Structures are given as C-alpha cells and as structure tokens.
mmCIF file with all atom_site columns, C-alpha atoms and ligand atoms in Angstrom:
data_model
loop_
_atom_site.group_PDB
_atom_site.id
_atom_site.type_symbol
_atom_site.label_atom_id
_atom_site.label_alt_id
_atom_site.label_comp_id
_atom_site.label_asym_id
_atom_site.label_entity_id
_atom_site.label_seq_id
_atom_site.pdbx_PDB_ins_code
_atom_site.Cartn_x
_atom_site.Cartn_y
_atom_site.Cartn_z
_atom_site.occupancy
_atom_site.B_iso_or_equiv
_atom_site.pdbx_formal_charge
_atom_site.auth_seq_id
_atom_site.auth_comp_id
_atom_site.auth_asym_id
_atom_site.auth_atom_id
_atom_site.pdbx_PDB_model_num
ATOM   1   C  CA  . MET A 1 1   ? -118.100 -17.059 -107.701 1.00 52.00 ? 94  MET A CA  1
ATOM   2   C  CA  . ASN A 1 2   ? -121.222 -14.942 -107.944 1.00 55.00 ? 95  ASN A CA  1
ATOM   3   C  CA  . GLU A 1 3   ? -121.222 -12.250 -105.265 1.00 63.00 ? 96  GLU A CA  1
ATOM   4   C  CA  . ASP A 1 4   ? -124.995 -11.924 -105.501 1.00 89.00 ? 97  ASP A CA  1
ATOM   5   C  CA  . MET A 1 5   ? -125.856 -15.376 -104.212 1.00 94.00 ? 98  MET A CA  1
ATOM   6   C  CA  . LYS A 1 6   ? -126.663 -14.090 -100.740 1.00 94.00 ? 99  LYS A CA  1
ATOM   7   C  CA  . GLN A 1 7   ? -129.196 -11.652 -102.220 1.00 94.00 ? 100 GLN A CA  1
ATOM   8   C  CA  . LYS A 1 8   ? -131.316 -14.331 -103.882 1.00 95.00 ? 101 LYS A CA  1
ATOM   9   C  CA  . SER A 1 9   ? -134.974 -14.329 -102.882 1.00 95.00 ? 102 SER A CA  1
ATOM   10  C  CA  . ASP A 1 10  ? -136.845 -17.010 -101.030 1.00 96.00 ? 103 ASP A CA  1
ATOM   11  C  CA  . GLU A 1 11  ? -138.802 -17.594 -104.257 1.00 97.00 ? 104 GLU A CA  1
ATOM   12  C  CA  . TYR A 1 12  ? -135.538 -18.247 -106.097 1.00 97.00 ? 105 TYR A CA  1
ATOM   13  C  CA  . TRP A 1 13  ? -134.473 -20.903 -103.591 1.00 97.00 ? 106 TRP A CA  1
ATOM   14  C  CA  . LYS A 1 14  ? -137.916 -22.512 -103.552 1.00 97.00 ? 107 LYS A CA  1
ATOM   15  C  CA  . ALA A 1 15  ? -137.758 -22.802 -107.334 1.00 97.00 ? 108 ALA A CA  1
ATOM   16  C  CA  . THR A 1 16  ? -134.187 -24.103 -107.595 1.00 97.00 ? 109 THR A CA  1
ATOM   17  C  CA  . LEU A 1 17  ? -133.779 -26.397 -104.572 1.00 98.00 ? 110 LEU A CA  1
ATOM   18  C  CA  . THR A 1 18  ? -135.569 -29.681 -103.947 1.00 98.00 ? 111 THR A CA  1
ATOM   19  C  CA  . PRO A 1 19  ? -138.060 -29.540 -101.040 1.00 98.00 ? 112 PRO A CA  1
ATOM   20  C  CA  . GLU A 1 20  ? -135.569 -31.462 -98.879  1.00 98.00 ? 113 GLU A CA  1
ATOM   21  C  CA  . GLN A 1 21  ? -132.744 -29.075 -99.756  1.00 98.00 ? 114 GLN A CA  1
ATOM   22  C  CA  . TYR A 1 22  ? -134.952 -26.055 -99.151  1.00 98.00 ? 115 TYR A CA  1
ATOM   23  C  CA  . ASN A 1 23  ? -135.966 -27.363 -95.732  1.00 98.00 ? 116 ASN A CA  1
ATOM   24  C  CA  . VAL A 1 24  ? -132.358 -27.884 -94.629  1.00 98.00 ? 117 VAL A CA  1
ATOM   25  C  CA  . MET A 1 25  ? -130.498 -25.136 -96.494  1.00 98.00 ? 118 MET A CA  1
ATOM   26  C  CA  . ARG A 1 26  ? -132.996 -22.274 -96.158  1.00 98.00 ? 119 ARG A CA  1
ATOM   27  C  CA  . GLN A 1 27  ? -134.984 -23.292 -93.070  1.00 97.00 ? 120 GLN A CA  1
ATOM   28  C  CA  . LYS A 1 28  ? -132.155 -24.885 -91.088  1.00 97.00 ? 121 LYS A CA  1
ATOM   29  C  CA  . GLY A 1 29  ? -133.786 -28.285 -90.961  1.00 97.00 ? 122 GLY A CA  1
ATOM   30  C  CA  . THR A 1 30  ? -131.889 -31.518 -90.379  1.00 97.00 ? 123 THR A CA  1
ATOM   31  C  CA  . GLU A 1 31  ? -132.150 -34.640 -92.509  1.00 98.00 ? 124 GLU A CA  1
ATOM   32  C  CA  . PRO A 1 32  ? -132.859 -37.813 -90.518  1.00 97.00 ? 125 PRO A CA  1
ATOM   33  C  CA  . ALA A 1 33  ? -129.663 -39.572 -89.378  1.00 98.00 ? 126 ALA A CA  1
ATOM   34  C  CA  . PHE A 1 34  ? -128.339 -42.399 -91.591  1.00 97.00 ? 127 PHE A CA  1
ATOM   35  C  CA  . THR A 1 35  ? -130.578 -41.398 -94.519  1.00 97.00 ? 128 THR A CA  1
ATOM   36  C  CA  . GLY A 1 36  ? -128.246 -39.098 -96.459  1.00 97.00 ? 129 GLY A CA  1
ATOM   37  C  CA  . LYS A 1 37  ? -126.600 -40.272 -99.662  1.00 98.00 ? 130 LYS A CA  1
ATOM   38  C  CA  . TYR A 1 38  ? -123.059 -39.380 -98.558  1.00 98.00 ? 131 TYR A CA  1
ATOM   39  C  CA  . VAL A 1 39  ? -122.967 -40.936 -95.075  1.00 97.00 ? 132 VAL A CA  1
ATOM   40  C  CA  . ASP A 1 40  ? -121.135 -43.983 -96.422  1.00 97.00 ? 133 ASP A CA  1
ATOM   41  C  CA  . ASN A 1 41  ? -119.494 -42.399 -99.453  1.00 98.00 ? 134 ASN A CA  1
ATOM   42  C  CA  . HIS A 1 42  ? -115.795 -43.296 -99.361  1.00 96.00 ? 135 HIS A CA  1
ATOM   43  C  CA  . ALA A 1 43  ? -114.844 -42.164 -102.857 1.00 98.00 ? 136 ALA A CA  1
ATOM   44  C  CA  . ASP A 1 44  ? -112.108 -39.585 -103.427 1.00 98.00 ? 137 ASP A CA  1
ATOM   45  C  CA  . GLY A 1 45  ? -113.286 -36.170 -104.482 1.00 98.00 ? 138 GLY A CA  1
ATOM   46  C  CA  . ILE A 1 46  ? -114.702 -32.797 -103.525 1.00 98.00 ? 139 ILE A CA  1
ATOM   47  C  CA  . TYR A 1 47  ? -117.981 -31.919 -101.856 1.00 98.00 ? 140 TYR A CA  1
ATOM   48  C  CA  . ARG A 1 48  ? -119.521 -28.680 -103.136 1.00 98.00 ? 141 ARG A CA  1
ATOM   49  C  CA  . CYS A 1 49  ? -122.449 -26.614 -101.905 1.00 98.00 ? 142 CYS A CA  1
ATOM   50  C  CA  . ALA A 1 50  ? -125.543 -28.081 -103.595 1.00 98.00 ? 143 ALA A CA  1
ATOM   51  C  CA  . ALA A 1 51  ? -127.016 -24.588 -103.892 1.00 98.00 ? 144 ALA A CA  1
ATOM   52  C  CA  . CYS A 1 52  ? -124.133 -22.564 -105.327 1.00 97.00 ? 145 CYS A CA  1
ATOM   53  C  CA  . GLY A 1 53  ? -121.235 -24.880 -106.195 1.00 97.00 ? 146 GLY A CA  1
ATOM   54  C  CA  . GLN A 1 54  ? -118.759 -23.484 -103.660 1.00 97.00 ? 147 GLN A CA  1
ATOM   55  C  CA  . GLU A 1 55  ? -116.074 -26.050 -102.756 1.00 98.00 ? 148 GLU A CA  1
ATOM   56  C  CA  . LEU A 1 56  ? -116.697 -26.976 -99.124  1.00 98.00 ? 149 LEU A CA  1
ATOM   57  C  CA  . PHE A 1 57  ? -115.109 -30.281 -98.072  1.00 98.00 ? 150 PHE A CA  1
ATOM   58  C  CA  . ALA A 1 58  ? -112.560 -32.776 -99.380  1.00 98.00 ? 151 ALA A CA  1
ATOM   59  C  CA  . SER A 1 59  ? -112.879 -36.548 -99.086  1.00 98.00 ? 152 SER A CA  1
ATOM   60  C  CA  . THR A 1 60  ? -109.420 -36.614 -97.457  1.00 98.00 ? 153 THR A CA  1
ATOM   61  C  CA  . THR A 1 61  ? -110.923 -35.005 -94.326  1.00 98.00 ? 154 THR A CA  1
ATOM   62  C  CA  . LYS A 1 62  ? -114.023 -37.236 -94.151  1.00 98.00 ? 155 LYS A CA  1
ATOM   63  C  CA  . PHE A 1 63  ? -114.098 -39.654 -91.239  1.00 98.00 ? 156 PHE A CA  1
ATOM   64  C  CA  . GLU A 1 64  ? -116.418 -42.205 -89.626  1.00 96.00 ? 157 GLU A CA  1
ATOM   65  C  CA  . SER A 1 65  ? -118.246 -40.378 -86.835  1.00 97.00 ? 158 SER A CA  1
ATOM   66  C  CA  . HIS A 1 66  ? -121.073 -42.943 -86.578  1.00 96.00 ? 159 HIS A CA  1
ATOM   67  C  CA  . SER A 1 67  ? -123.421 -40.002 -86.117  1.00 97.00 ? 160 SER A CA  1
ATOM   68  C  CA  . GLY A 1 68  ? -125.454 -40.710 -89.241  1.00 97.00 ? 161 GLY A CA  1
ATOM   69  C  CA  . TRP A 1 69  ? -124.283 -37.601 -91.067  1.00 98.00 ? 162 TRP A CA  1
ATOM   70  C  CA  . PRO A 1 70  ? -121.220 -37.027 -93.262  1.00 98.00 ? 163 PRO A CA  1
ATOM   71  C  CA  . SER A 1 71  ? -118.461 -35.776 -90.973  1.00 98.00 ? 164 SER A CA  1
ATOM   72  C  CA  . PHE A 1 72  ? -115.307 -33.856 -91.785  1.00 98.00 ? 165 PHE A CA  1
ATOM   73  C  CA  . THR A 1 73  ? -112.375 -32.651 -89.704  1.00 98.00 ? 166 THR A CA  1
ATOM   74  C  CA  . ASP A 1 74  ? -111.979 -29.418 -91.696  1.00 98.00 ? 167 ASP A CA  1
ATOM   75  C  CA  . PRO A 1 75  ? -113.477 -27.422 -94.526  1.00 98.00 ? 168 PRO A CA  1
ATOM   76  C  CA  . ILE A 1 76  ? -111.441 -27.071 -97.745  1.00 98.00 ? 169 ILE A CA  1
ATOM   77  C  CA  . ASN A 1 77  ? -110.963 -23.408 -96.888  1.00 98.00 ? 170 ASN A CA  1
ATOM   78  C  CA  . ARG A 1 78  ? -112.037 -21.572 -93.727  1.00 97.00 ? 171 ARG A CA  1
ATOM   79  C  CA  . GLN A 1 79  ? -113.165 -18.667 -95.902  1.00 98.00 ? 172 GLN A CA  1
ATOM   80  C  CA  . HIS A 1 80  ? -115.674 -20.921 -97.661  1.00 98.00 ? 173 HIS A CA  1
ATOM   81  C  CA  . VAL A 1 81  ? -117.802 -21.469 -94.559  1.00 98.00 ? 174 VAL A CA  1
ATOM   82  C  CA  . GLU A 1 82  ? -119.304 -19.223 -91.907  1.00 98.00 ? 175 GLU A CA  1
ATOM   83  C  CA  . LEU A 1 83  ? -119.638 -20.255 -88.260  1.00 98.00 ? 176 LEU A CA  1
ATOM   84  C  CA  . GLN A 1 84  ? -122.282 -18.790 -85.999  1.00 98.00 ? 177 GLN A CA  1
ATOM   85  C  CA  . ASP A 1 85  ? -123.507 -19.464 -82.450  1.00 97.00 ? 178 ASP A CA  1
ATOM   86  C  CA  . ASP A 1 86  ? -126.806 -21.327 -82.489  1.00 96.00 ? 179 ASP A CA  1
ATOM   87  C  CA  . SER A 1 87  ? -128.837 -21.654 -79.286  1.00 96.00 ? 180 SER A CA  1
ATOM   88  C  CA  . SER A 1 88  ? -131.970 -23.141 -80.908  1.00 93.00 ? 181 SER A CA  1
ATOM   89  C  CA  . LEU A 1 89  ? -133.667 -26.322 -79.657  1.00 91.00 ? 182 LEU A CA  1
ATOM   90  C  CA  . GLY A 1 90  ? -132.281 -25.778 -76.148  1.00 94.00 ? 183 GLY A CA  1
ATOM   91  C  CA  . MET A 1 91  ? -128.723 -26.567 -77.235  1.00 94.00 ? 184 MET A CA  1
ATOM   92  C  CA  . GLN A 1 92  ? -125.582 -24.487 -77.544  1.00 95.00 ? 185 GLN A CA  1
ATOM   93  C  CA  . ARG A 1 93  ? -124.156 -25.320 -80.951  1.00 97.00 ? 186 ARG A CA  1
ATOM   94  C  CA  . THR A 1 94  ? -122.155 -23.712 -83.713  1.00 98.00 ? 187 THR A CA  1
ATOM   95  C  CA  . GLU A 1 95  ? -123.947 -23.517 -87.032  1.00 98.00 ? 188 GLU A CA  1
ATOM   96  C  CA  . VAL A 1 96  ? -122.004 -24.021 -90.269  1.00 98.00 ? 189 VAL A CA  1
ATOM   97  C  CA  . SER A 1 97  ? -123.237 -22.262 -93.395  1.00 98.00 ? 190 SER A CA  1
ATOM   98  C  CA  . CYS A 1 98  ? -121.943 -21.669 -96.915  1.00 98.00 ? 191 CYS A CA  1
ATOM   99  C  CA  . ALA A 1 99  ? -120.061 -18.353 -97.012  1.00 97.00 ? 192 ALA A CA  1
ATOM   100 C  CA  . ASN A 1 100 ? -121.031 -17.802 -100.638 1.00 97.00 ? 193 ASN A CA  1
ATOM   101 C  CA  . CYS A 1 101 ? -124.809 -18.296 -100.632 1.00 97.00 ? 194 CYS A CA  1
ATOM   102 C  CA  . GLY A 1 102 ? -125.680 -18.403 -96.926  1.00 97.00 ? 195 GLY A CA  1
ATOM   103 C  CA  . ALA A 1 103 ? -127.142 -21.909 -97.042  1.00 98.00 ? 196 ALA A CA  1
ATOM   104 C  CA  . HIS A 1 104 ? -127.324 -23.775 -93.746  1.00 98.00 ? 197 HIS A CA  1
ATOM   105 C  CA  . LEU A 1 105 ? -125.094 -26.872 -93.951  1.00 98.00 ? 198 LEU A CA  1
ATOM   106 C  CA  . GLY A 1 106 ? -124.979 -28.337 -90.451  1.00 98.00 ? 199 GLY A CA  1
ATOM   107 C  CA  . HIS A 1 107 ? -123.043 -27.798 -87.229  1.00 98.00 ? 200 HIS A CA  1
ATOM   108 C  CA  . VAL A 1 108 ? -119.471 -28.116 -85.984  1.00 98.00 ? 201 VAL A CA  1
ATOM   109 C  CA  . PHE A 1 109 ? -118.784 -29.927 -82.710  1.00 98.00 ? 202 PHE A CA  1
ATOM   110 C  CA  . ASP A 1 110 ? -115.640 -30.276 -80.612  1.00 97.00 ? 203 ASP A CA  1
ATOM   111 C  CA  . ASP A 1 111 ? -115.740 -34.070 -80.310  1.00 97.00 ? 204 ASP A CA  1
ATOM   112 C  CA  . GLY A 1 112 ? -113.851 -34.803 -83.531  1.00 97.00 ? 205 GLY A CA  1
ATOM   113 C  CA  . PRO A 1 113 ? -110.553 -36.653 -83.921  1.00 97.00 ? 206 PRO A CA  1
ATOM   114 C  CA  . VAL A 1 114 ? -107.942 -35.200 -81.554  1.00 96.00 ? 207 VAL A CA  1
ATOM   115 C  CA  . ASP A 1 115 ? -105.056 -35.565 -84.003  1.00 96.00 ? 208 ASP A CA  1
ATOM   116 C  CA  . THR A 1 116 ? -106.727 -33.190 -86.478  1.00 96.00 ? 209 THR A CA  1
ATOM   117 C  CA  . GLY A 1 117 ? -107.673 -30.548 -83.915  1.00 96.00 ? 210 GLY A CA  1
ATOM   118 C  CA  . GLY A 1 118 ? -110.840 -32.048 -82.445  1.00 97.00 ? 211 GLY A CA  1
ATOM   119 C  CA  . GLU A 1 119 ? -113.415 -30.565 -84.762  1.00 98.00 ? 212 GLU A CA  1
ATOM   120 C  CA  . ARG A 1 120 ? -116.296 -32.509 -86.291  1.00 98.00 ? 213 ARG A CA  1
ATOM   121 C  CA  . PHE A 1 121 ? -118.125 -30.764 -89.107  1.00 98.00 ? 214 PHE A CA  1
ATOM   122 C  CA  . CYS A 1 122 ? -121.469 -32.563 -89.092  1.00 98.00 ? 215 CYS A CA  1
ATOM   123 C  CA  . ILE A 1 123 ? -123.028 -31.838 -92.476  1.00 98.00 ? 216 ILE A CA  1
ATOM   124 C  CA  . ASN A 1 124 ? -126.355 -32.759 -94.046  1.00 98.00 ? 217 ASN A CA  1
ATOM   125 C  CA  . SER A 1 125 ? -125.852 -34.865 -97.204  1.00 98.00 ? 218 SER A CA  1
ATOM   126 C  CA  . VAL A 1 126 ? -128.622 -32.992 -98.963  1.00 98.00 ? 219 VAL A CA  1
ATOM   127 C  CA  . THR A 1 127 ? -126.598 -29.753 -98.822  1.00 98.00 ? 220 THR A CA  1
ATOM   128 C  CA  . LEU A 1 128 ? -123.664 -31.331 -100.678 1.00 98.00 ? 221 LEU A CA  1
ATOM   129 C  CA  . ASP A 1 129 ? -122.866 -32.199 -104.265 1.00 98.00 ? 222 ASP A CA  1
ATOM   130 C  CA  . PHE A 1 130 ? -120.026 -34.692 -104.648 1.00 98.00 ? 223 PHE A CA  1
ATOM   131 C  CA  . SER A 1 131 ? -117.591 -34.510 -107.563 1.00 97.00 ? 224 SER A CA  1
ATOM   132 C  CA  . PRO A 1 132 ? -115.470 -37.683 -107.825 1.00 97.00 ? 225 PRO A CA  1
ATOM   133 C  CA  . GLU A 1 133 ? -111.771 -37.250 -108.505 1.00 93.00 ? 226 GLU A CA  1
ATOM   134 C  CA  . LYS A 1 134 ? -110.906 -38.001 -112.093 1.00 78.00 ? 227 LYS A CA  1
HETATM 135 FE FE1 . FE  B 2 .   ? -123.539 -22.178 -101.209 1.00 87.66 ? 577 FE  B FE1 1
#
C-alpha cells in the first residue's frame, strides 16, 4: 500500500474521484439514503476503498440495517480504518475514515447487532468498490 496516499492534494482527488465520491470522501458528505449501489448487494466478496483500494469490509459482516446505507458489524481489519469523534450537524457521532488515504467513509453507531458486539458501520456506497468472490 502506498504510504503517500494521505499526502495527495485536493487537485489530485478532484481529478481522480467522481463528483459524488469527492463530495463524500473528501468533503464528508452523505449520499441520500437508499440510493447507493451496495445497499442491497448480497453477493460474497470484499469491499475496498474506492479511492485507494484498501480492503475495508467483507460481505460476511454485512447485515440489513434498514438505514438505507450498507451496514457492517466490523471492518476487515481495525488497522484499516480510523475512528474519530464527530460533533458536526449537532450530533455526537464517530466518523469512520480509510486509514490509508484518509477518505471519509461514514460513521459507526452502537445500535448494531448485539451478538457481534453492537457496532453498526454505516458506510456510503460511493466510497466502496466491491470485488466479488471468485
Ligand atoms: Fe482509502
């Protein structure tokens, strides 16, 4: 993995990401609920960061949250994501970003399935790139 991904310029991201990806991943926007391409994806495989390719989530941890965004109980590896307090928009939330490139991915909430520890990683589809299992 390229160690320099966090040093990339705003111009670089504007040129390489789609406008929707740029809005979410670099400006911490949120895609409208139930519009993302992976909300109802039930195929087996791996979800990577759409900006840098880092492996982020596995289909085995995806569950139906009915929130309108792809939801996972865990990341593939805790070292692959960064969690940070986020008090924007008058809410106390925990932001989830890609540890490799710094892209905003979504938020993690504590209302997930109890049997897997209670976490719900609520992730924007546009930040993910799905690789089906072969
Ligand atoms: Fe990334």
